[in-house]
Coordinates of C-alpha atoms and ligand atoms in Angstrom, one line a residue:
X1 CA 15.9 -35.0 -3.2
X2 CA 16.4 -33.3 -6.6
X3 CA 15.1 -29.7 -6.6
X4 CA 13.0 -28.4 -9.5
X5 CA 13.9 -24.8 -8.7
X6 CA 16.1 -22.9 -6.3
X7 CA 13.0 -20.9 -5.2
X8 CA 9.2 -21.4 -5.3
X9 CA 7.4 -18.0 -5.1
X10 CA 3.8 -18.0 -4.1
X11 CA 1.9 -15.2 -5.8
X12 CA 2.4 -13.2 -9.0
X13 CA 1.6 -9.7 -7.7
X14 CA 4.1 -6.9 -7.5
X15 CA 6.1 -8.8 -4.8
X16 CA 6.2 -12.1 -6.7
X17 CA 7.1 -10.5 -10.0
X18 CA 10.0 -8.5 -8.7
X19 CA 11.3 -11.5 -6.6
X20 CA 11.4 -13.6 -9.8
X21 CA 13.2 -10.9 -11.7
X22 CA 15.7 -10.3 -9.0
X23 CA 16.5 -14.0 -8.5
X24 CA 16.9 -14.6 -12.2
X25 CA 19.3 -11.7 -12.4
X26 CA 21.4 -13.4 -9.8
X27 CA 21.4 -16.7 -11.6
X28 CA 18.9 -18.6 -9.4
X29 CA 16.1 -20.6 -10.9
X30 CA 12.6 -19.7 -9.6
X31 CA 9.0 -20.4 -10.4
X32 CA 6.0 -18.2 -9.5
X33 CA 2.8 -20.0 -8.8
X34 CA -0.2 -17.8 -9.2
X35 CA -3.9 -18.5 -8.7
X36 CA -5.1 -15.8 -11.2
X37 CA -5.0 -16.0 -15.0
X38 CA -2.7 -13.0 -15.0
X39 CA -0.2 -11.0 -13.0
X40 CA -1.0 -8.1 -10.7
X41 CA -2.2 -9.7 -7.4
X42 CA -4.5 -7.4 -5.6
X43 CA -4.9 -5.2 -8.7
X44 CA -5.9 -8.3 -10.6
X45 CA -8.7 -9.2 -8.2
X46 CA -9.9 -5.8 -6.9
X47 CA -11.7 -4.5 -10.0
X48 CA -14.7 -2.9 -8.3
X49 CA -15.8 0.4 -9.8
X50 CA -13.7 3.3 -8.6
X51 CA -10.8 1.2 -7.4
X52 CA -7.6 3.2 -7.4
X53 CA -4.5 3.5 -5.3
X54 CA -4.4 6.0 -2.5
X55 CA -0.7 6.6 -3.0
X56 CA 0.2 8.9 -5.8
X57 CA 1.0 7.0 -9.0
X58 CA 4.5 8.5 -9.5
X59 CA 5.4 7.0 -6.1
X60 CA 3.3 3.8 -6.3
X61 CA 5.7 2.3 -8.8
X62 CA 8.9 0.2 -9.0
X63 CA 12.2 1.9 -8.7
X64 CA 14.5 -1.1 -9.4
X65 CA 14.8 -0.1 -13.1
X66 CA 15.6 3.4 -14.0
X67 CA 14.6 2.7 -17.6
X68 CA 11.2 1.4 -16.5
X69 CA 10.7 4.5 -14.3
X70 CA 11.5 6.8 -17.2
X71 CA 9.5 5.1 -19.9
X72 CA 6.2 4.4 -18.1
X73 CA 3.6 7.2 -18.3
X74 CA 1.1 7.5 -15.5
X75 CA -1.9 9.6 -16.5
X76 CA -3.6 10.6 -13.3
X77 CA -2.5 11.7 -9.8
X78 CA -4.0 8.5 -8.4
X79 CA -3.9 5.6 -10.8
X80 CA -7.0 3.6 -11.5
X81 CA -7.0 -0.2 -11.1
X82 CA -7.0 -0.7 -14.9
X83 CA -3.9 1.5 -15.3
X84 CA -2.1 -0.2 -12.4
X85 CA -2.9 -3.6 -13.9
X86 CA -1.7 -2.4 -17.3
X87 CA 1.6 -1.4 -15.6
X88 CA 1.9 -4.8 -14.0
X89 CA 1.4 -6.5 -17.4
X90 CA 3.9 -4.1 -19.0
X91 CA 6.5 -5.1 -16.3
X92 CA 5.8 -8.8 -16.9
X93 CA 6.3 -8.4 -20.6
X94 CA 9.2 -6.0 -20.4
X95 CA 11.2 -8.4 -18.2
X96 CA 9.9 -11.5 -19.8
X97 CA 8.5 -12.9 -16.6
X98 CA 5.6 -15.0 -17.8
X99 CA 7.7 -17.9 -18.9
X100 CA 8.5 -18.6 -15.2
X101 CA 5.0 -18.1 -13.9
X102 CA 2.4 -21.0 -13.6
X103 CA -1.0 -19.3 -13.8
X104 CA -4.4 -20.6 -12.6
X105 CA -2.8 -22.7 -10.0
X106 CA -3.2 -22.3 -6.2
X107 CA -0.6 -23.5 -3.8
X108 CA -2.4 -25.6 -1.2
X109 CA 0.4 -27.2 0.8
X110 CA 4.0 -26.6 1.5
X111 CA 6.1 -28.8 3.8
X112 CA 9.8 -28.7 4.7
X113 CA 11.6 -31.9 4.3
X114 CA 14.2 -32.0 7.0
X115 CA 16.2 -34.9 5.5
X116 CA 17.0 -33.0 2.3
X117 CA 16.4 -29.4 3.5
X118 CA 13.9 -28.7 0.7
X119 CA 10.4 -27.4 0.5
X120 CA 7.8 -29.6 -1.2
X121 CA 5.0 -27.5 -2.7
X122 CA 1.7 -28.9 -3.7
X123 CA -1.0 -27.3 -5.8
X124 CA -4.8 -27.5 -6.3
X125 CA -4.4 -29.1 -9.7
X126 CA -2.1 -32.0 -8.5
X127 CA 1.2 -30.2 -9.2
X128 CA 4.2 -30.8 -7.0
X129 CA 7.4 -28.7 -7.0
X130 CA 10.6 -29.2 -4.9
X131 CA 12.5 -26.0 -4.1
X132 CA 15.3 -25.1 -1.8
X133 CA 13.5 -21.9 -0.7
X134 CA 9.9 -21.0 -0.4
X135 CA 9.0 -17.3 -0.8
X136 CA 5.5 -16.2 0.2
X137 CA 4.5 -13.2 -2.0
X138 CA 0.9 -13.7 -1.0
X139 CA 0.0 -10.1 -0.2
X140 CA -1.4 -8.4 2.9
X141 CA -4.9 -7.7 1.7
X142 CA -5.6 -10.6 -0.6
X143 CA -7.9 -13.0 1.2
X144 CA -11.4 -11.6 1.0
X145 CA -13.6 -11.6 4.1
X146 CA -17.1 -12.8 3.5
X147 CA -19.0 -12.4 6.8
X148 CA -21.1 -15.3 8.0
X149 CA -24.4 -13.4 8.0
X150 CA -27.3 -15.9 8.2
X151 CA -29.2 -16.3 4.9
X152 CA -26.4 -15.0 2.7
X153 CA -26.6 -18.1 0.5
X154 CA -30.3 -17.6 0.0
X155 CA -30.0 -14.1 -1.6
X156 CA -31.7 -14.4 -5.0
X157 CA -29.9 -11.7 -6.9
X158 CA -26.2 -11.4 -7.8
X159 CA -23.8 -11.0 -4.9
X160 CA -20.4 -9.4 -5.5
X161 CA -17.4 -9.0 -3.2
X162 CA -15.2 -5.9 -3.9
X163 CA -12.1 -8.1 -3.3
X164 CA -13.1 -10.6 -6.0
X165 CA -14.9 -8.6 -8.7
X166 CA -16.1 -10.1 -12.0
X167 CA -13.6 -9.4 -14.7
X168 CA -16.3 -8.4 -17.2
X169 CA -17.5 -5.6 -14.9
X170 CA -21.0 -5.0 -13.5
X171 CA -23.6 -2.5 -14.8
X172 CA -25.9 -1.5 -12.0
X173 CA -28.1 0.7 -14.2
X174 CA -31.5 -0.9 -13.7
X175 CA -30.8 -2.3 -10.2
X176 CA -31.6 -1.5 -6.6
X177 CA -28.4 -2.2 -4.7
X178 CA -27.4 -2.9 -1.1
X179 CA -23.8 -2.3 -0.1
X180 CA -22.5 -3.7 3.2
X181 CA -19.4 -1.9 4.5
X182 CA -18.0 1.6 4.6
X183 CA -14.2 0.9 4.3
X184 CA -11.9 2.1 1.5
X185 CA -13.4 -0.3 -1.1
X186 CA -17.0 0.9 -0.3
X187 CA -16.0 4.5 -0.1
X188 CA -14.4 4.3 -3.6
X189 CA -17.2 2.3 -5.2
X190 CA -20.4 3.8 -3.5
X191 CA -20.2 7.2 -5.5
X192 CA -20.1 5.3 -8.8
X193 CA -22.7 2.6 -7.9
X194 CA -25.0 5.5 -6.8
X195 CA -24.7 7.1 -10.2
X196 CA -25.8 3.9 -11.9
X197 CA -28.3 2.3 -9.6
X198 CA -32.0 3.1 -9.3
X199 CA -31.6 3.0 -5.6
X200 CA -28.6 2.3 -3.3
X201 CA -28.8 1.4 0.4
X202 CA -25.6 1.6 2.3
X203 CA -25.4 -0.5 5.4
X204 CA -22.9 1.1 7.8
X205 CA -21.6 -0.6 10.9
X206 CA -18.8 1.9 11.7
X207 CA -18.6 5.3 10.2
X208 CA -15.2 6.0 8.6
X209 CA -13.0 8.9 8.0
X210 CA -12.1 9.9 4.4
X211 CA -10.4 12.9 2.9
X212 CA -10.8 14.1 -0.7
X213 CA -8.4 12.7 -3.3
X214 CA -8.6 15.8 -5.6
X215 CA -7.6 13.4 -8.3
X216 CA -6.7 15.0 -11.7
X217 CA -4.8 14.2 -14.9
X218 CA -1.1 14.6 -14.4
X219 CA 0.5 17.8 -15.7
X220 CA 3.2 16.9 -18.3
X221 CA 5.6 19.5 -16.7
X222 CA 5.2 17.9 -13.3
X223 CA 5.9 14.5 -14.7
X224 CA 9.0 15.8 -16.5
X225 CA 10.2 17.3 -13.2
X226 CA 9.5 14.0 -11.3
X227 CA 11.3 12.0 -13.9
X228 CA 14.3 14.3 -13.8
X229 CA 14.6 14.1 -10.1
X230 CA 13.3 10.6 -9.3
X231 CA 16.3 9.4 -7.2
X232 CA 15.9 12.4 -4.9
X233 CA 12.2 11.8 -4.5
X234 CA 12.8 8.1 -3.7
X235 CA 15.5 9.0 -1.2
X236 CA 13.2 11.5 0.5
X237 CA 10.4 8.9 0.6
X238 CA 12.7 6.3 2.2
X239 CA 13.6 8.7 5.0
X240 CA 10.0 9.1 6.1
X241 CA 8.0 6.5 8.2
X242 CA 5.5 5.6 5.6
X243 CA 8.0 5.6 2.7
X244 CA 5.9 8.3 0.9
X245 CA 7.4 11.6 -0.1
X246 CA 5.1 14.1 1.4
X247 CA 5.4 17.2 3.5
X248 CA 5.4 16.4 7.2
X249 CA 4.8 19.2 9.7
X250 CA 6.7 18.5 12.9
X251 CA 4.6 20.8 15.0
X252 CA 2.1 19.5 17.6
X253 CA -1.6 20.0 16.8
X254 CA -2.6 20.8 20.3
X255 CA 0.2 23.3 20.8
X256 CA -0.7 25.2 17.6
X257 CA -3.1 28.1 18.0
X258 CA -6.7 27.3 16.8
X259 CA -6.7 29.6 13.8
X260 CA -3.4 28.4 12.5
X261 CA -4.3 24.8 13.1
X262 CA -7.5 25.2 11.2
X263 CA -5.6 26.9 8.3
X264 CA -3.2 24.0 8.1
X265 CA -5.9 21.3 8.2
X266 CA -7.7 23.2 5.4
X267 CA -4.6 23.4 3.4
X268 CA -4.1 19.6 3.6
X269 CA -7.8 19.1 2.9
X270 CA -7.6 21.2 -0.2
X271 CA -4.4 19.4 -1.4
X272 CA -6.1 16.0 -0.8
X273 CA -4.8 12.6 0.1
X274 CA -3.1 10.7 2.9
X275 CA -0.9 13.7 3.7
X276 CA -3.8 15.0 5.8
X277 CA -2.4 12.9 8.7
X278 CA 1.0 14.6 8.3
X279 CA -0.5 18.0 9.1
X280 CA 0.9 17.6 12.6
X281 CA 3.4 15.2 14.1
X282 CA 1.3 14.1 17.1
X283 CA -2.0 13.2 15.5
X284 CA -1.5 9.5 16.2
X285 CA 0.3 10.0 19.5
X286 CA -2.0 12.3 21.5
X287 CA -5.7 11.9 22.0
X288 CA -6.3 15.6 22.2
X289 CA -4.3 16.4 19.0
X290 CA -6.1 13.6 17.3
X291 CA -9.5 15.1 18.2
X292 CA -8.6 18.3 16.5
X293 CA -8.2 16.5 13.2
X294 CA -11.3 14.3 13.8
X295 CA -13.4 17.4 14.6
X296 CA -12.2 19.1 11.5
X297 CA -13.3 16.2 9.3
X298 CA -16.6 15.9 11.2
X299 CA -17.3 19.5 10.6
X300 CA -16.7 19.0 6.9
X301 CA -19.2 16.1 6.8
X302 CA -21.8 18.4 8.4
X303 CA -21.0 21.1 5.8
X304 CA -21.3 18.8 2.9
X305 CA -24.1 16.4 3.8
X306 CA -27.4 18.3 3.8
X307 CA -29.5 16.1 6.0
X308 CA -28.2 16.6 9.6
X309 CA -29.2 13.2 10.8
X310 CA -27.4 11.5 7.9
X311 CA -24.4 13.8 8.5
X312 CA -24.3 12.8 12.1
X313 CA -24.6 9.1 11.3
X314 CA -21.7 9.4 8.8
X315 CA -19.5 11.2 11.4
X316 CA -17.0 8.8 12.9
X317 CA -16.6 8.7 16.6
X318 CA -13.3 7.0 16.9
X319 CA -9.7 8.0 16.5
X320 CA -8.9 9.4 13.1
X321 CA -6.2 7.3 11.4
X322 CA -6.7 4.4 13.8
X323 CA -8.3 2.5 11.0
X324 CA -6.6 3.3 7.7
X325 CA -7.7 6.7 6.5
X326 CA -9.6 6.6 3.2
X327 CA -9.2 8.8 0.2
X328 CA -12.3 9.5 -1.9
X329 CA -13.9 11.2 -4.8
X330 CA -17.3 12.7 -3.8
X331 CA -18.1 10.2 -1.0
X332 CA -19.9 12.5 1.4
X333 CA -21.7 14.3 -1.5
X334 CA -23.2 11.0 -2.6
X335 CA -25.4 11.0 0.5
X336 CA -27.2 14.1 -0.8
X337 CA -28.5 12.1 -3.7
X338 CA -32.2 11.2 -3.6
X339 CA -31.5 7.6 -4.6
X340 CA -29.1 6.9 -1.7
X341 CA -30.1 5.8 1.8
X342 CA -27.8 5.2 4.8
X343 CA -28.7 2.6 7.3
X344 CA -27.0 2.1 10.7
X345 CA -26.3 -1.6 11.4
X346 CA -24.0 -1.0 14.3
X347 CA -26.4 -2.0 17.0
X348 CA -28.3 -4.2 16.5
X349 CA -26.3 -5.7 13.7
X350 CA -27.7 -7.1 10.4
X351 CA -30.0 -9.8 11.5
X352 CA -30.1 -11.9 8.3
X353 CA -30.0 -11.7 4.5
X354 CA -33.3 -12.4 2.9
X355 CA -33.8 -13.7 -0.7
X356 CA -34.8 -10.1 -1.7
X357 CA -32.8 -7.9 0.7
X358 CA -31.9 -7.9 4.4
X359 CA -33.3 -7.6 7.9
X360 CA -31.8 -5.2 10.4
X361 CA -33.1 -3.4 13.5
X362 CA -36.5 -4.9 13.1
X363 CA -36.8 -3.5 9.5
X364 CA -36.8 -5.1 6.1
X365 CA -34.7 -3.5 3.3
X366 CA -35.3 -4.7 -0.2
X367 CA -32.7 -4.6 -3.1
X368 CA -31.9 -6.9 -6.0
X369 CA -28.1 -6.8 -6.0
X370 CA -25.8 -7.2 -3.0
X371 CA -22.3 -5.8 -2.8
X372 CA -20.1 -7.0 0.0
X373 CA -17.4 -4.4 0.7
X374 CA -16.4 -6.3 3.8
X375 CA -12.7 -6.3 3.4
X376 CA -10.0 -8.9 4.0
X377 CA -8.6 -11.4 6.4
X378 CA -5.6 -9.1 6.4
X379 CA -1.9 -9.9 6.7
X380 CA -2.2 -13.5 7.8
X381 CA -5.2 -14.8 5.8
X382 CA -3.6 -15.6 2.5
X383 CA -0.5 -17.2 4.1
X384 CA -2.6 -19.4 6.4
X385 CA -4.8 -20.6 3.5
X386 CA -1.8 -22.6 2.5
X387 CA -1.1 -25.5 4.8
X388 CA 2.5 -24.7 5.6
X389 CA 4.5 -27.2 7.7
X390 CA 8.0 -26.6 9.0
X391 CA 10.2 -28.6 11.2
X392 CA 8.7 -31.8 12.8
X393 CA 5.6 -31.2 10.6
X394 CA 4.5 -28.3 12.8
X395 CA 2.0 -26.1 10.9
X396 CA 2.2 -22.3 10.7
X397 CA -1.5 -22.2 11.6
X398 CA -0.6 -23.9 14.9
X399 CA 2.4 -21.6 15.4
X400 CA 0.3 -18.5 14.8
X401 CA -2.6 -19.6 16.9
X402 CA -2.1 -16.7 19.4
X403 CA -1.2 -14.3 16.6
X404 CA 1.6 -14.1 14.0
X405 CA 5.2 -14.2 15.2
X406 CA 8.1 -13.5 12.9
X407 CA 11.6 -12.3 12.9
X408 CA 11.6 -8.9 11.0
X409 CA 8.3 -9.8 9.3
X410 CA 10.5 -11.8 6.9
X411 CA 11.1 -15.2 8.5
X412 CA 9.8 -17.6 11.2
X413 CA 11.6 -19.8 13.6
X414 CA 10.9 -23.5 12.9
X415 CA 10.4 -22.7 9.2
X416 CA 13.8 -22.8 7.6
X417 CA 14.3 -21.3 4.2
X418 CA 10.8 -19.7 4.2
X419 CA 10.5 -16.0 3.6
X420 CA 7.5 -13.8 3.6
X421 CA 7.5 -10.6 1.6
X422 CA 5.8 -7.8 3.7
X423 CA 4.8 -10.3 6.3
X424 CA 3.3 -9.4 9.7
X425 CA 5.9 -7.7 11.8
X426 CA 7.2 -5.6 9.0
X427 CA 6.0 -2.0 8.1
X428 CA 4.1 -3.3 5.0
X429 CA 0.6 -1.9 5.1
X430 CA 1.6 1.2 7.0
X431 CA 3.8 2.2 4.1
X432 CA 3.8 2.6 0.4
X433 CA 3.8 -1.1 -0.5
X434 CA 6.0 -0.8 -3.6
X435 CA 9.2 0.4 -1.9
X436 CA 8.5 -2.0 1.1
X437 CA 8.2 -4.9 -1.3
X438 CA 11.4 -3.9 -3.1
X439 CA 13.3 -3.6 0.2
X440 CA 12.2 -7.1 1.2
X441 CA 12.9 -8.7 -2.2
X442 CA 16.4 -7.1 -2.2
X443 CA 17.0 -8.4 1.4
X444 CA 15.9 -11.9 0.5
X445 CA 18.0 -11.9 -2.7
X446 CA 21.1 -10.8 -0.9
X447 CA 20.5 -13.4 1.7
X448 CA 20.3 -16.2 -0.9
X449 CA 23.4 -14.9 -2.5
X450 CA 25.3 -14.9 0.8
X451 CA 24.2 -18.5 1.5
X452 CA 25.4 -19.5 -1.9
X453 CA 28.8 -17.8 -1.4
X454 CA 29.1 -19.5 2.0
X455 CA 28.2 -22.9 0.5
X456 CA 25.3 -23.0 3.0
X457 CA 21.9 -24.4 2.3
X458 CA 19.7 -23.5 5.3
X459 CA 18.9 -20.3 7.1
X460 CA 16.5 -20.1 10.0
X461 CA 15.5 -17.5 12.5
X462 CA 16.3 -18.4 16.1
X463 CA 13.5 -18.5 18.7
X464 CA 15.2 -15.9 20.7
X465 CA 15.6 -13.4 17.8
X466 CA 11.9 -13.9 16.9
X467 CA 10.7 -13.4 20.5
X468 CA 12.8 -10.2 20.8
X469 CA 11.4 -8.9 17.5
X470 CA 7.8 -9.7 18.4
X471 CA 8.2 -8.0 21.8
X472 CA 9.7 -4.9 20.0
X473 CA 6.8 -4.8 17.5
X474 CA 4.3 -5.0 20.3
X475 CA 6.1 -2.3 22.3
X476 CA 6.2 0.3 19.6
X477 CA 2.6 -0.5 18.6
X478 CA 1.5 0.3 22.2
X479 CA 3.0 3.8 22.0
X480 CA 0.5 5.0 19.3
X481 CA -3.2 5.4 19.2
X482 CA -3.4 3.1 16.2
X483 CA -3.6 -0.1 18.2
X484 CA -6.5 1.3 20.2
X485 CA -9.4 0.6 17.9
X486 CA -11.1 -2.4 16.3
X487 CA -9.4 -2.5 12.9
X488 CA -8.1 -5.1 10.5
X489 CA -4.6 -4.1 11.7
X490 CA -5.4 -5.9 14.9
X491 CA -7.5 -8.7 13.3
X492 CA -10.7 -7.3 14.8
X493 CA -12.7 -7.7 11.6
X494 CA -12.5 -11.5 11.7
X495 CA -14.4 -13.2 14.4
X496 CA -12.1 -15.4 16.5
X497 CA -8.8 -14.0 15.1
X498 CA -6.3 -13.2 17.8
X499 CA -6.1 -9.5 18.6
X500 CA -2.5 -8.5 17.8
X501 CA -1.3 -5.3 16.1
X502 CA 0.3 -7.0 13.1
X503 CA 2.3 -4.5 11.1
X504 CA 5.5 -2.9 12.4
X505 CA 4.8 0.7 13.3
X506 CA 8.3 1.8 14.0
X507 CA 8.6 3.4 10.5
X508 CA 10.4 2.4 7.4
X509 CA 13.8 4.1 8.1
X510 CA 14.2 2.4 11.5
X511 CA 13.1 -0.9 10.0
X512 CA 15.5 -0.7 7.1
X513 CA 18.3 0.2 9.4
X514 CA 17.6 -2.9 11.5
X515 CA 17.4 -5.2 8.5
X516 CA 20.8 -3.8 7.3
X517 CA 22.3 -4.2 10.8
X518 CA 21.3 -7.8 10.9
X519 CA 23.1 -8.5 7.6
X520 CA 26.2 -6.5 8.7
X521 CA 26.4 -8.6 11.8
X522 CA 26.5 -11.8 9.7
X523 CA 22.8 -12.5 9.9
X524 CA 22.4 -11.9 13.6
X525 CA 19.5 -13.8 14.9
X526 CA 19.7 -16.5 12.3
X527 CA 21.3 -19.9 12.3
X528 CA 22.9 -20.8 9.0
X529 CA 24.1 -24.3 8.1
X530 CA 25.3 -26.4 5.2
Ligands
N01_601 O1 -12.2 -3.3 4.0 P1 -12.3 -2.7 5.4 P2 -11.8 -2.6 2.6 N1 -21.8 -6.3 9.0 O2 -12.0 -3.9 6.3 C1 -17.8 -3.7 7.2 C2 -6.9 -1.4 1.4 N2 -7.6 -0.7 0.3 O3 -11.8 -3.6 1.5 O4 -15.6 -1.2 10.4 C3 -21.7 -5.0 8.6 O5 -11.6 -1.5 5.6 C4 -16.8 -3.1 8.2 O6 -17.4 -2.6 9.3 P3 -16.5 -2.4 10.7 C5 -6.8 -0.4 2.5 O7 -5.6 -0.6 3.2 C6 -6.9 0.3 -0.3 O8 -12.7 -1.4 2.4 O9 -15.7 -3.6 10.8 N3 -20.6 -4.5 8.2 C7 -16.2 -2.1 7.3 O10 -17.0 -0.9 7.1 C8 -8.0 -0.7 3.3 O11 -7.9 -0.3 4.7 C9 -7.6 1.0 -1.3 O12 -17.5 -2.2 11.7 C10 -19.5 -5.3 8.1 C11 -16.2 -2.8 5.9 O13 -17.1 -3.8 6.0 C12 -8.0 -2.2 3.2 O14 -7.7 -2.5 1.8 C13 -8.8 0.6 -1.7 C14 -19.6 -6.7 8.4 C15 -14.8 -3.4 5.6 O15 -13.9 -2.4 5.5 C16 -9.4 -2.8 3.4 O16 -10.4 -2.0 2.8 C17 -9.4 -0.4 -1.1 C18 -20.8 -7.2 8.9 N4 -20.9 -8.5 9.2 C19 -8.8 -1.1 -0.1 N5 -18.3 -7.2 8.2 C20 -6.8 2.1 -1.8 O17 -5.7 2.0 -2.1 C21 -17.6 -6.2 7.7 N6 -18.3 -5.1 7.7 C22 -7.5 3.3 -2.0

């Protein structure tokens, strides 16, 4: 069968864009198929008020082009969604990517043709592409989760999902608003919605930890210094588990004297951001150490929130960092506003949505606008939306019935020539996504180059290699506190989803080493054929 392209790339976010660029540079033909009208992926869809990245802007950026790195100017410590989207568009223009992207088209099916060793890709507008390789750049947090709460369809006013926000924006000025959820998206948007709305009711099922961002405009001297030493910063970042250049204190929290420990937590709190969890090395390994950090944050909540009952309800009871830590601007302070009410919907849960509000705990709450900040079907959702069929017509949905299984989070046995960028089983969401994306793209590009040099057309993970990797991913997950709570990392937010810790928690350096060792050993764990 004649191929239209060497590679079909699903998704035009940061992963898809760089994959396209990298393959083009190597002389492969590729086409990106993207559902949105523009590039940017998660930053194209997540336009809710207050959306910004929780990794510092100078680090949440591509490093494949030294020129790009030098010419782009970030304006704030944590970039806003509009600025990140502007960056994505700049990259698309600068590298002339758009001519190989098909927009407003969703891939619905992809099947591997075993006779010709090609992927046949079908789209929602009747399109059909034949490609040697299929590369899923579908994102980890890109399939919004709308909970099946009875009555949702009957709500009379507008309903918005943070993960699929109207492009024209929303003005809440005259409205009474109900927000369901208290994850990162809610924690970022609630302070802004509260400043606009006449009244805001926040429906909280699980209290969440957040630390201040202390966002600020970037100091030009700091930017100059970063630009002058970018390669060193990137190298330092790559040597740390999360791929983020931050100060890690190797001491144990529980073995540090109380006053010194409190001083160090305060220092991290004052500095702001995700580095709070690097205050000590054992916060995610030891319950008692973890409790010292959790207690510190709970005390802050009680300091900031004036009403003791509200402060108590806002105080999380679980492990800090088990769910992803949030980074906020004036989240706790928002609950001191007279126009904000917090409602516990943990037990009993929300009973139903009514045309003019919702019912929970035997009470009726009225509002005219509903915001669902209810997260995503993470890591597997977007990939499984596509009906992907490998050898013998077996579907990925069927293969992953008990949870996702991959080799290195990149490939799947039974699905030749299919690659997932930052797939389950890779560090992905536990790291700075940009360097993780680049590492995967570079690995895939090198793999395709090797196949070409060998005159080979098919690469496939072996069952044995996949099973070993899955066992390793599970084993390292079991050693941390992170797999102990109900989070989207384990699929707990989606009813019926198998409970498996999906990302690889062994850290970026160990992971990169393993990926490189596989290549050095002539693609150990893969079968390669003509
Ligand atoms: O989603 P979430 P998110 N009734 O799943 C609640 C990244 N991100 O969009 O915890 C009542 O964290 C749910 O309650 P519970 C980041 O990695 C990054 O906020 O399941 N409540 C929870 O409170 C983040 O972790 C950035 O009990 C219901 C909330 O909805 C990830 O995306 C910004 C419910 C969902 O929280 C996801 O964040 C934004 C129901 N039926 C997102 N169903 C930054 O970079 C769900 N909930 C800063």
